[in-house]
Short mmCIF file of C-alpha atoms and ligand atoms in Angstrom, two decimals:
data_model
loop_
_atom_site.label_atom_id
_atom_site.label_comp_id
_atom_site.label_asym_id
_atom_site.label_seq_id
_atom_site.Cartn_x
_atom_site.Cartn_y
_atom_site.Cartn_z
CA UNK A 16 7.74 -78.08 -27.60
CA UNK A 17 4.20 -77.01 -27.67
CA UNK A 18 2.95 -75.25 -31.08
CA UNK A 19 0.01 -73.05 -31.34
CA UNK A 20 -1.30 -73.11 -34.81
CA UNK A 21 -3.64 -70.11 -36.26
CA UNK A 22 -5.72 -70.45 -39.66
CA UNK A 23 -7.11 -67.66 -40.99
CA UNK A 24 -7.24 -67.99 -44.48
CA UNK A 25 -10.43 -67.73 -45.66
CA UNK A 26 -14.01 -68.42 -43.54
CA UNK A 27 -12.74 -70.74 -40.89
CA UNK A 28 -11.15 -68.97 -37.65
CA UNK A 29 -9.19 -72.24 -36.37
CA UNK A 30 -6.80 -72.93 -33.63
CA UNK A 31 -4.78 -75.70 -32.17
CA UNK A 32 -1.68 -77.30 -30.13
CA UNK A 33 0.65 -79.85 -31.24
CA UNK A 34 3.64 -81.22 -29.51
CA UNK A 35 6.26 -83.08 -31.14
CA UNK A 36 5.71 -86.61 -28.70
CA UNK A 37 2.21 -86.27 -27.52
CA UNK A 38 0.52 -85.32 -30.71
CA UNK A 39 -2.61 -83.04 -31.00
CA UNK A 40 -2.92 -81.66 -27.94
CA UNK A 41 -5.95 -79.45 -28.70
CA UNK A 42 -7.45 -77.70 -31.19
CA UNK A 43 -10.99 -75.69 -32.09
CA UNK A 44 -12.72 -74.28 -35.17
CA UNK A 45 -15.03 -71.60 -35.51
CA UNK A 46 -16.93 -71.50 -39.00
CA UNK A 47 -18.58 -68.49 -40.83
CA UNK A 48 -20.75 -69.81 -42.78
CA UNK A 49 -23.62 -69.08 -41.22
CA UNK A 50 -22.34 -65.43 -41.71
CA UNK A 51 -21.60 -65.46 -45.81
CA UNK A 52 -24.53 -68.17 -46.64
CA UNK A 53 -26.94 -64.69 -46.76
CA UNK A 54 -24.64 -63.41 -49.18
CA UNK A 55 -24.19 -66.49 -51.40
CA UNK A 56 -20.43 -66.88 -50.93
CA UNK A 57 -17.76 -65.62 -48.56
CA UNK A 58 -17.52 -61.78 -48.25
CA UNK A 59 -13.87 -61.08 -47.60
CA UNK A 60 -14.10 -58.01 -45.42
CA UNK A 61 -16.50 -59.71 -43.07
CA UNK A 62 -14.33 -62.74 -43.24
CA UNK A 63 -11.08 -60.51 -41.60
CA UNK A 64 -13.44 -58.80 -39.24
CA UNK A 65 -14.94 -62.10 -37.68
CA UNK A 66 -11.53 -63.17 -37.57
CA UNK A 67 -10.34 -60.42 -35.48
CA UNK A 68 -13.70 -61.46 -33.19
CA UNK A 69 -13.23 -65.18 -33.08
CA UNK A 70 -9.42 -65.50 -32.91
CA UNK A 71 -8.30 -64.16 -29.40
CA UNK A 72 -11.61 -66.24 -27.61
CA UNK A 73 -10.88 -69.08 -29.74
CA UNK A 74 -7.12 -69.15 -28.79
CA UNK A 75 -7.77 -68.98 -25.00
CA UNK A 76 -10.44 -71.70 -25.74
CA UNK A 77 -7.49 -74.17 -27.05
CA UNK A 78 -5.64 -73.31 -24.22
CA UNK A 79 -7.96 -73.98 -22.08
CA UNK A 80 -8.85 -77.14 -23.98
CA UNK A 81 -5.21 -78.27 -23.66
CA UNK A 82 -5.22 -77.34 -19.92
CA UNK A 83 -1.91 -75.12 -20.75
CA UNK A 84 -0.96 -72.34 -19.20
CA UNK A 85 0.41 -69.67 -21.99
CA UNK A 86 3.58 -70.05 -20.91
CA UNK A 87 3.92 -73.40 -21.82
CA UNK A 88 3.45 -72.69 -25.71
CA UNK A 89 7.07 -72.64 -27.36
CA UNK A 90 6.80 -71.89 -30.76
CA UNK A 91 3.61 -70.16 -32.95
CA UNK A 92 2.65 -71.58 -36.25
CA UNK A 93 0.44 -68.83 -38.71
CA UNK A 94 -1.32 -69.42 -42.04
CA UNK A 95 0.69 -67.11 -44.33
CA UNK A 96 -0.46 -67.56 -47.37
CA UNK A 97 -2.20 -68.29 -49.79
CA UNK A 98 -5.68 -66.74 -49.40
CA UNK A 99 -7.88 -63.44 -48.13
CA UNK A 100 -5.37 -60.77 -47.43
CA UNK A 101 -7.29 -59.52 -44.54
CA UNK A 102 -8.20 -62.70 -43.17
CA UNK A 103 -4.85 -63.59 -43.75
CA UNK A 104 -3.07 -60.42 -42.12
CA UNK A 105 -5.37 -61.23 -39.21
CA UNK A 106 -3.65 -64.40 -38.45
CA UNK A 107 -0.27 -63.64 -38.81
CA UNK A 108 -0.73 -60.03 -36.93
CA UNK A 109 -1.90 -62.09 -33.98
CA UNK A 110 0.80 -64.59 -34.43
CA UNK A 111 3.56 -62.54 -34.91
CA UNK A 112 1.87 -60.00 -31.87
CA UNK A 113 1.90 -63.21 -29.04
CA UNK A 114 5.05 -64.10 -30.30
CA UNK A 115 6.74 -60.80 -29.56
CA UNK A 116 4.59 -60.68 -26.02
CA UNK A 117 5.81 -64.53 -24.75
CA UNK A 118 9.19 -63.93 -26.48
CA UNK A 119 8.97 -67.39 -28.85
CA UNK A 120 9.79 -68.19 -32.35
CA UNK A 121 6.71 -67.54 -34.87
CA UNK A 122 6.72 -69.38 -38.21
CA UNK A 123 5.07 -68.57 -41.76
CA UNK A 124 3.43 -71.58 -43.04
CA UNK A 125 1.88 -72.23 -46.14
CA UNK A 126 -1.99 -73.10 -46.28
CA UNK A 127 -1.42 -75.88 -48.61
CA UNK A 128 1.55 -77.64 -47.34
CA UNK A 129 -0.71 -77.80 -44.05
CA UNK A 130 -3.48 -79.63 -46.15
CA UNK A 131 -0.97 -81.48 -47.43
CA UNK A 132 0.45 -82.78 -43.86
CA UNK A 133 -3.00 -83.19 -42.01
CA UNK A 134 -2.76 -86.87 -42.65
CA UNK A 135 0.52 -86.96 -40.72
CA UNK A 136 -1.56 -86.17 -37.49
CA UNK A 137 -3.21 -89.87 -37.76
CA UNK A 138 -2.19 -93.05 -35.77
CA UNK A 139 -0.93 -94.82 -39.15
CA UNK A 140 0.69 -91.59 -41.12
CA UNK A 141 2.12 -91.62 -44.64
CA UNK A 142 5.58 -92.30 -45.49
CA UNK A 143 7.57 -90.10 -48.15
CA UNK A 144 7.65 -90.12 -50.93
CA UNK A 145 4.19 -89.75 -51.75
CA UNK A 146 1.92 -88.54 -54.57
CA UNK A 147 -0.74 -85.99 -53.11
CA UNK A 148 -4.27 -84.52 -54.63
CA UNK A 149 -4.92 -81.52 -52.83
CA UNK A 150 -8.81 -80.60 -54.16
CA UNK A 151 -9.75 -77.39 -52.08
CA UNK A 152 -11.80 -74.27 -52.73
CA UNK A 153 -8.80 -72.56 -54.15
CA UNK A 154 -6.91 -75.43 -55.78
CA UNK A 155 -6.17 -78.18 -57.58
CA UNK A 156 -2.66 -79.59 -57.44
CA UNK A 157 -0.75 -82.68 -57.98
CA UNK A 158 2.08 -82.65 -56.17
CA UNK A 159 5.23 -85.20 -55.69
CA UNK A 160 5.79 -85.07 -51.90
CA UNK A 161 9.56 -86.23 -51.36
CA UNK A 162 10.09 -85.08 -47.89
CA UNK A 163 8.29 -81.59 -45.97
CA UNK A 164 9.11 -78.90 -47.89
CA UNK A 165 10.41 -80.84 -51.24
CA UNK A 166 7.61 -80.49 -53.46
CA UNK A 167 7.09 -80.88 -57.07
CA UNK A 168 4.05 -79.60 -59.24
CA UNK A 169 2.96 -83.00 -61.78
CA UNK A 170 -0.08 -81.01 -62.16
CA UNK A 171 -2.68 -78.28 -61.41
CA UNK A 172 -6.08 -77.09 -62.60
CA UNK A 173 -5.68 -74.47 -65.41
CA UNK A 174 -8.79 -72.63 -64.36
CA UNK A 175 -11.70 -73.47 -61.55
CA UNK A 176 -10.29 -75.66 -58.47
CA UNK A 177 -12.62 -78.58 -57.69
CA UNK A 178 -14.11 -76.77 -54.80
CA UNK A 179 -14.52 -73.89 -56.63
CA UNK A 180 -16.39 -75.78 -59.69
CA UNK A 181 -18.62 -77.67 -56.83
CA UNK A 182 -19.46 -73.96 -55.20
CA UNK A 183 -20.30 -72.43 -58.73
CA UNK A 184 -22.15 -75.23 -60.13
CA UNK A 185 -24.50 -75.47 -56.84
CA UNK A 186 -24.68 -71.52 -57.20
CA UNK A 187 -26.12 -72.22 -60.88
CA UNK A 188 -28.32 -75.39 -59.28
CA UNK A 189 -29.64 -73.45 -56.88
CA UNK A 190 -28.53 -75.18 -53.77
CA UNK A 191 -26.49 -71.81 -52.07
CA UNK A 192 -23.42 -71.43 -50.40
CA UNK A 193 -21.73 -73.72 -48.99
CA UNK A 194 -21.91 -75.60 -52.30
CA UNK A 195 -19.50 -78.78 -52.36
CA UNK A 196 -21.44 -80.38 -49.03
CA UNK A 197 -24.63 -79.25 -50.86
CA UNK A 198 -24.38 -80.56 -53.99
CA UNK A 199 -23.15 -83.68 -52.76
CA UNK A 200 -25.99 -84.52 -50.55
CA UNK A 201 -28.24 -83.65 -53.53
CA UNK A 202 -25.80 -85.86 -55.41
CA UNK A 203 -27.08 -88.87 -53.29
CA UNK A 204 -30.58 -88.54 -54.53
CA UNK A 205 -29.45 -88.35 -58.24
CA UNK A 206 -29.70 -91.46 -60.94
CA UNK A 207 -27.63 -91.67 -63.53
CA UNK A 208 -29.45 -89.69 -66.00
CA UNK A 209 -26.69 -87.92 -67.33
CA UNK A 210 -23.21 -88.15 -68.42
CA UNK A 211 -20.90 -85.51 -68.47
CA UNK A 212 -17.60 -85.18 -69.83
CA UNK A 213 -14.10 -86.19 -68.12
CA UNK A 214 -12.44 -82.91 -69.32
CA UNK A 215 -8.66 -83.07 -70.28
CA UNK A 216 -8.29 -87.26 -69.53
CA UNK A 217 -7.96 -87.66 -73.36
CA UNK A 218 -4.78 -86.14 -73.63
CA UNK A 219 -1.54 -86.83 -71.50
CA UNK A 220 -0.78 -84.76 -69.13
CA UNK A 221 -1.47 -84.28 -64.87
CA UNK A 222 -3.04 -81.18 -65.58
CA UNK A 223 -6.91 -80.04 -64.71
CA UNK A 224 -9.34 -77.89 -66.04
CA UNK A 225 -13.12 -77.78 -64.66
CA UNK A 226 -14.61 -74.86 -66.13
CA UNK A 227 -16.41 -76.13 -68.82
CA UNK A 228 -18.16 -78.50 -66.62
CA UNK A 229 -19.91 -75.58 -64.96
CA UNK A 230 -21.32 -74.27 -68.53
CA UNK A 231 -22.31 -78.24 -69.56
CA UNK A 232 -24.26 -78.48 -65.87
CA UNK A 233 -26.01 -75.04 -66.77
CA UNK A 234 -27.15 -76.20 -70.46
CA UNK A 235 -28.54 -79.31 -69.13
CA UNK A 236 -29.86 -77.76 -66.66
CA UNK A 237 -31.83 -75.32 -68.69
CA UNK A 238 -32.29 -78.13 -71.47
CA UNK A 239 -34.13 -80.45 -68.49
CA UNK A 240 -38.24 -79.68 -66.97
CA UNK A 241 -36.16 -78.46 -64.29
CA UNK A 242 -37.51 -80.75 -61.76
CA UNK A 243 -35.94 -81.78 -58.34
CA UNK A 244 -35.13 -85.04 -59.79
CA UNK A 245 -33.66 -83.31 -62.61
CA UNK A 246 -31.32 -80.78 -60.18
CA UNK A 247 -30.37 -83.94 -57.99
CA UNK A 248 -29.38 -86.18 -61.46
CA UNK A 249 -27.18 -83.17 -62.56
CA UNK A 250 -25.70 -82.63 -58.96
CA UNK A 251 -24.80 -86.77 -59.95
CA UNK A 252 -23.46 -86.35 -63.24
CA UNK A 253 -21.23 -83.55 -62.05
CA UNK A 254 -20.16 -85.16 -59.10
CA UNK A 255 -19.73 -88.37 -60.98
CA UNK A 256 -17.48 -86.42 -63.80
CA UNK A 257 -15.44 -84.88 -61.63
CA UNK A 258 -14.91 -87.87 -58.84
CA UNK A 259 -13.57 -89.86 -61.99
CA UNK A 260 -11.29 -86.99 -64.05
CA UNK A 261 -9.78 -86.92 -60.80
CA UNK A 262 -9.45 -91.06 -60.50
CA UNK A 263 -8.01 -90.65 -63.81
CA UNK A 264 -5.23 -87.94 -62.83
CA UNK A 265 -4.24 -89.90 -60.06
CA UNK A 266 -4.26 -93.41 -61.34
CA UNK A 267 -1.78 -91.75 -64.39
CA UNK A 268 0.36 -89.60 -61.58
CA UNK A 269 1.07 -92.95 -59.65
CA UNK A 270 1.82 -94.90 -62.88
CA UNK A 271 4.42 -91.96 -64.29
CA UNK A 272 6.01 -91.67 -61.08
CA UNK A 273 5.71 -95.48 -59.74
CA UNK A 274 4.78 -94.70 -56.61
CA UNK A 275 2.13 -96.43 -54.59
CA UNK A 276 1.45 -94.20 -51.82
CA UNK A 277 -1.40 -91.42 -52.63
CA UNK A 278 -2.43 -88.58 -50.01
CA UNK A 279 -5.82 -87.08 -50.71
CA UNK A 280 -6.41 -83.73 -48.67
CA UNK A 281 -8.45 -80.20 -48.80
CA UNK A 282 -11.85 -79.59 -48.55
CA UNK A 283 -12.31 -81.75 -51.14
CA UNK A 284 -11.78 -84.73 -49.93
CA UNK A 285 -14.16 -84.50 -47.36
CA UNK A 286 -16.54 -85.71 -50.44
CA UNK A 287 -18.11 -89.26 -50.13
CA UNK A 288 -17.89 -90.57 -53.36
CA UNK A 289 -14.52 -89.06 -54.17
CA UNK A 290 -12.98 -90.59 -51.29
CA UNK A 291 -14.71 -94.11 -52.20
CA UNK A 292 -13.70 -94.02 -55.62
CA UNK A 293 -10.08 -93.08 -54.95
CA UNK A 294 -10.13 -95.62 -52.70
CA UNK A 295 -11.29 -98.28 -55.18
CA UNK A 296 -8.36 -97.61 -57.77
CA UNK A 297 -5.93 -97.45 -55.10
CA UNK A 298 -6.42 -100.62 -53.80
CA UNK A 299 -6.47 -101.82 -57.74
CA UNK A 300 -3.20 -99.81 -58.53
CA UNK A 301 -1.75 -102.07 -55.25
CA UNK A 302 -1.14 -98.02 -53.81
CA UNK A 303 -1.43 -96.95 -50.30
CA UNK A 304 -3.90 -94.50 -50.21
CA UNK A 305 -4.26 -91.75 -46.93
CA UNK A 306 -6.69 -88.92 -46.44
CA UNK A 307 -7.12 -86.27 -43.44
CA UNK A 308 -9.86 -87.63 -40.70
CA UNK A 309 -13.35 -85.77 -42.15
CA UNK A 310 -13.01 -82.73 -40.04
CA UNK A 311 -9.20 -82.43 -41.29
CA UNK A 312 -10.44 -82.50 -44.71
CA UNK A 313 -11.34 -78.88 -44.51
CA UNK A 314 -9.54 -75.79 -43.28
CA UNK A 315 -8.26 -76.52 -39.64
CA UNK A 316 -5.66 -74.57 -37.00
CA UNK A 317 -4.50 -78.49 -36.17
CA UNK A 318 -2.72 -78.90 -39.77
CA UNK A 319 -0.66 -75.38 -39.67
CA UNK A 320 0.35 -76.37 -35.86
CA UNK A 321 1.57 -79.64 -37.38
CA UNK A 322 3.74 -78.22 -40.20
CA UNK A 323 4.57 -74.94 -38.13
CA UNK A 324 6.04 -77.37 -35.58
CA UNK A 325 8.24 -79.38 -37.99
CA UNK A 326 9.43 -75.88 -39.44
CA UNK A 327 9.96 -74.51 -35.89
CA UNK A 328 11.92 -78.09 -35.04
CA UNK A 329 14.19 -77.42 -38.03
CA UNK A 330 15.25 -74.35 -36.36
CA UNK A 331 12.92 -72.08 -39.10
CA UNK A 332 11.37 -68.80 -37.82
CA UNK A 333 10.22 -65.38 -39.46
CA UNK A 334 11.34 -61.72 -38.41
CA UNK A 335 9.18 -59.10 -36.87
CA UNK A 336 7.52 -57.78 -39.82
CA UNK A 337 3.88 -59.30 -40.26
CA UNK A 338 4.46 -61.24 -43.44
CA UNK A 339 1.07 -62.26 -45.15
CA UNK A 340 1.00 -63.82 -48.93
CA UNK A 341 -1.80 -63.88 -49.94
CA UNK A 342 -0.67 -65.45 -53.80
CA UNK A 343 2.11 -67.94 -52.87
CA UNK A 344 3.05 -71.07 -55.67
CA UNK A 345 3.46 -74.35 -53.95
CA UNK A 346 7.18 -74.54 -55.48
CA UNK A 347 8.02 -71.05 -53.67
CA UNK A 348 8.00 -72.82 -50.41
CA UNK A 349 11.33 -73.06 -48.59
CA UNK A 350 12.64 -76.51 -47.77
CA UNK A 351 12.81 -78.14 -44.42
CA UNK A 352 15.24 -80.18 -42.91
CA UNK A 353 13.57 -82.99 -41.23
CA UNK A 354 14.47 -83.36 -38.09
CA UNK A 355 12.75 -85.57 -34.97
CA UNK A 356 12.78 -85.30 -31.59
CA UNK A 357 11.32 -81.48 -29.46
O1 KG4 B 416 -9.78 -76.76 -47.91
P1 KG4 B 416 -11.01 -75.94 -47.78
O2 KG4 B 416 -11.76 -76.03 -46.49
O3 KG4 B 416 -10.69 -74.42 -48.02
C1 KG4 B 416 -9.80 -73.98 -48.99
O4 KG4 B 416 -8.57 -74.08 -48.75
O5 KG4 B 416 -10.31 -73.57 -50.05
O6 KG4 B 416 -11.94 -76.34 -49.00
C2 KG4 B 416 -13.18 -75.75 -49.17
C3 KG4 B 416 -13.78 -76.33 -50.42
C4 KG4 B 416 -15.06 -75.60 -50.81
O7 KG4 B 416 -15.02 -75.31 -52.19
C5 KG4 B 416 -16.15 -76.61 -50.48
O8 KG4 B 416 -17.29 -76.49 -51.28
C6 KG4 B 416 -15.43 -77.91 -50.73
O9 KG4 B 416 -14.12 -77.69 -50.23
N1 KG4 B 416 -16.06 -79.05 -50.05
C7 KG4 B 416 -16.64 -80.08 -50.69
C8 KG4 B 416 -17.17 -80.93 -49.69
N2 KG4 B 416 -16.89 -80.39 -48.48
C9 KG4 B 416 -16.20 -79.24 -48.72
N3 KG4 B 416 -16.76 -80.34 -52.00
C10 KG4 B 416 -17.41 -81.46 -52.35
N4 KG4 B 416 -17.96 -82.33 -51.47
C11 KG4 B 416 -17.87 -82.10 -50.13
N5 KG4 B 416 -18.39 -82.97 -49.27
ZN1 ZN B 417 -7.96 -74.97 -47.23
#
């Protein structure tokens, strides 16, 4: 069976096909950036109106890209929740609309169980049970992964997701929007002039909190000469405190649950030094250690066709009604049978 997969969840209009045997089939990503970089961050009615722009184009694109005739497409996989409501309502209304139109089964899915599964669409994918970091723009979770759809929160961030401490603390620096890939290209430049604090590691516990690190970065900022030296050894420090609490988090998670597999996904993980120091203790903890290929990292239509397709193969599918959620806790996701074969 052939999946189309629609993400619409926030700033990234994306699109793909997976089949069960062949793989990835196809997919394409349009970006707004451009758009919400004049406004400093994404704009969320601007975000569901380029959606409803970008979606239908990019959707015969993928087909196209696939060489498929519509026809072919079995099953439709839509980013539910969580995220923009209109972005989100854009997705599914188009999902749910094709659906009805090529009379096939549509299926909810859940943006962060996608993240969660884009390193399944590698050559050398994960086995369950796993421990995963998902470190996106909206959150910060530690999850115990015993099978698709069996998930248990270890621990979460109790304010600012990573992504969302990156965007604010380049926002303070100065660097714009999008922050994380900003700051961590400034990052590069830094020495280590600084050191900032590894919030919450001195206490037990899997659970986050990266606020305060935005209000250190702005008092050292305004405590420095200011200088582009200065900005680029902050954009260090920070990137340095966070890459380790999270080393930290996940080091303890794979000790309390003695596993040795470890899934890093979400925008997140697209960063360099993150990835290489995750990596590092890993291969020290004797843990397997899996992340999405770089453009996987961030927000993708190839990761909701991959867990829309395992839902669809379990013989899951939603009603009629256009069902968008646009709050939706991890733990609120229905289980899946795994099943093989389509
Ligand atoms: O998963 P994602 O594309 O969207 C959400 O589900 O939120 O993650 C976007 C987040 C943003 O906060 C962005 O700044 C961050 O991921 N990000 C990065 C990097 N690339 C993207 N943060 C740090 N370093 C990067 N290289
Ligand atoms: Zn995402």
């Amino acid at each position: 069976m052939y999946v189309l997969g629609i993400e619409t969840s926030c700033d990234e209009t994306g699109v793909a096909i997976y089949h069960a045997q062949q793989g990835l089939v196809a997919h394409c990503l349009y970006s707004q950036t451009d758009m919400h970089s004049e406004y400093g961050g994404v704009v969320p009615e601007l975000a569901s109106r380029d959606h409803i722009r970008k979606l239908a184009p990019l959707i015969k694109q993928t087909l196209q890209a696939g060489q498929l005739p519509s026809h072919m497409i079995g099953g439709i996989a839509y980013t539910a929740g969580p995220g923009l409501m209109g972005a989100l309502l854009v997705g599914a209304a188009t999902a749910r609309s094709l659906a009805w139109a090529w009379q096939i089964p549509a299926v909810a899915v859940h943006h962060m169980e996608g993240h969660l599964l884009a390193p399944m669409l590698e050559a050398n994918p994960p086995e369950f049970p796993f421990v995963a970091l998902l470190i996106s723009g909206g959150h910060t979770l530690l999850v115990h992964v015993a099978g698709i759809g069996n998930y248990q929160l270890l621990g979460e961030s109790l304010d600012d997701a990573a992504g969302e401490a990156f965007d604010k603390t380049a926002k303070l620096l100065g660097l714009g929007y999008p922050g994380g890939p900003r700051l961590s290209e400034l990052a590069e430049h830094g020495k280590p002039t600084f050191t900032f604090p590894r919030p919450m590691t001195d206490r037990p516990g899997l659970d986050f909190s990266f606020s305060g690190l935005k209000t250190y970065t702005l008092n050292t900022f305004n405590a420095s000469a200011k200088t582009g030296q200065d900005k680029a050894d902050i954009a260090a420090a920070f990137q340095a405190a966070v890459s380790e609490t999270l080393v930290i988090k996940c080091r303890r998670a794979l000790q309390q649950t003695g596993l040795k597999c470890l899934v890093v996904a979400g925008g997140v993980s697209a960063n360099r030094q993150i990835h290489a120091k995750l990596t590092d203790m890993a291969a020290k903890e004797q843990a397997e250690i899996y992340f999405p290929r770089l453009q996987f990292c961030t927000d993708n239509g190839a990761m909701i066709a991959y867990a829309g397709c395992q839902r669809l193969l379990a013989g899951q599918q939603q009603d009629l009604r256009i069902f968008a959620r646009p709050r939706w806790p991890m733990d609120e996701i229905a289980a899946c049978r795994e099943v093989g074969g389509g």
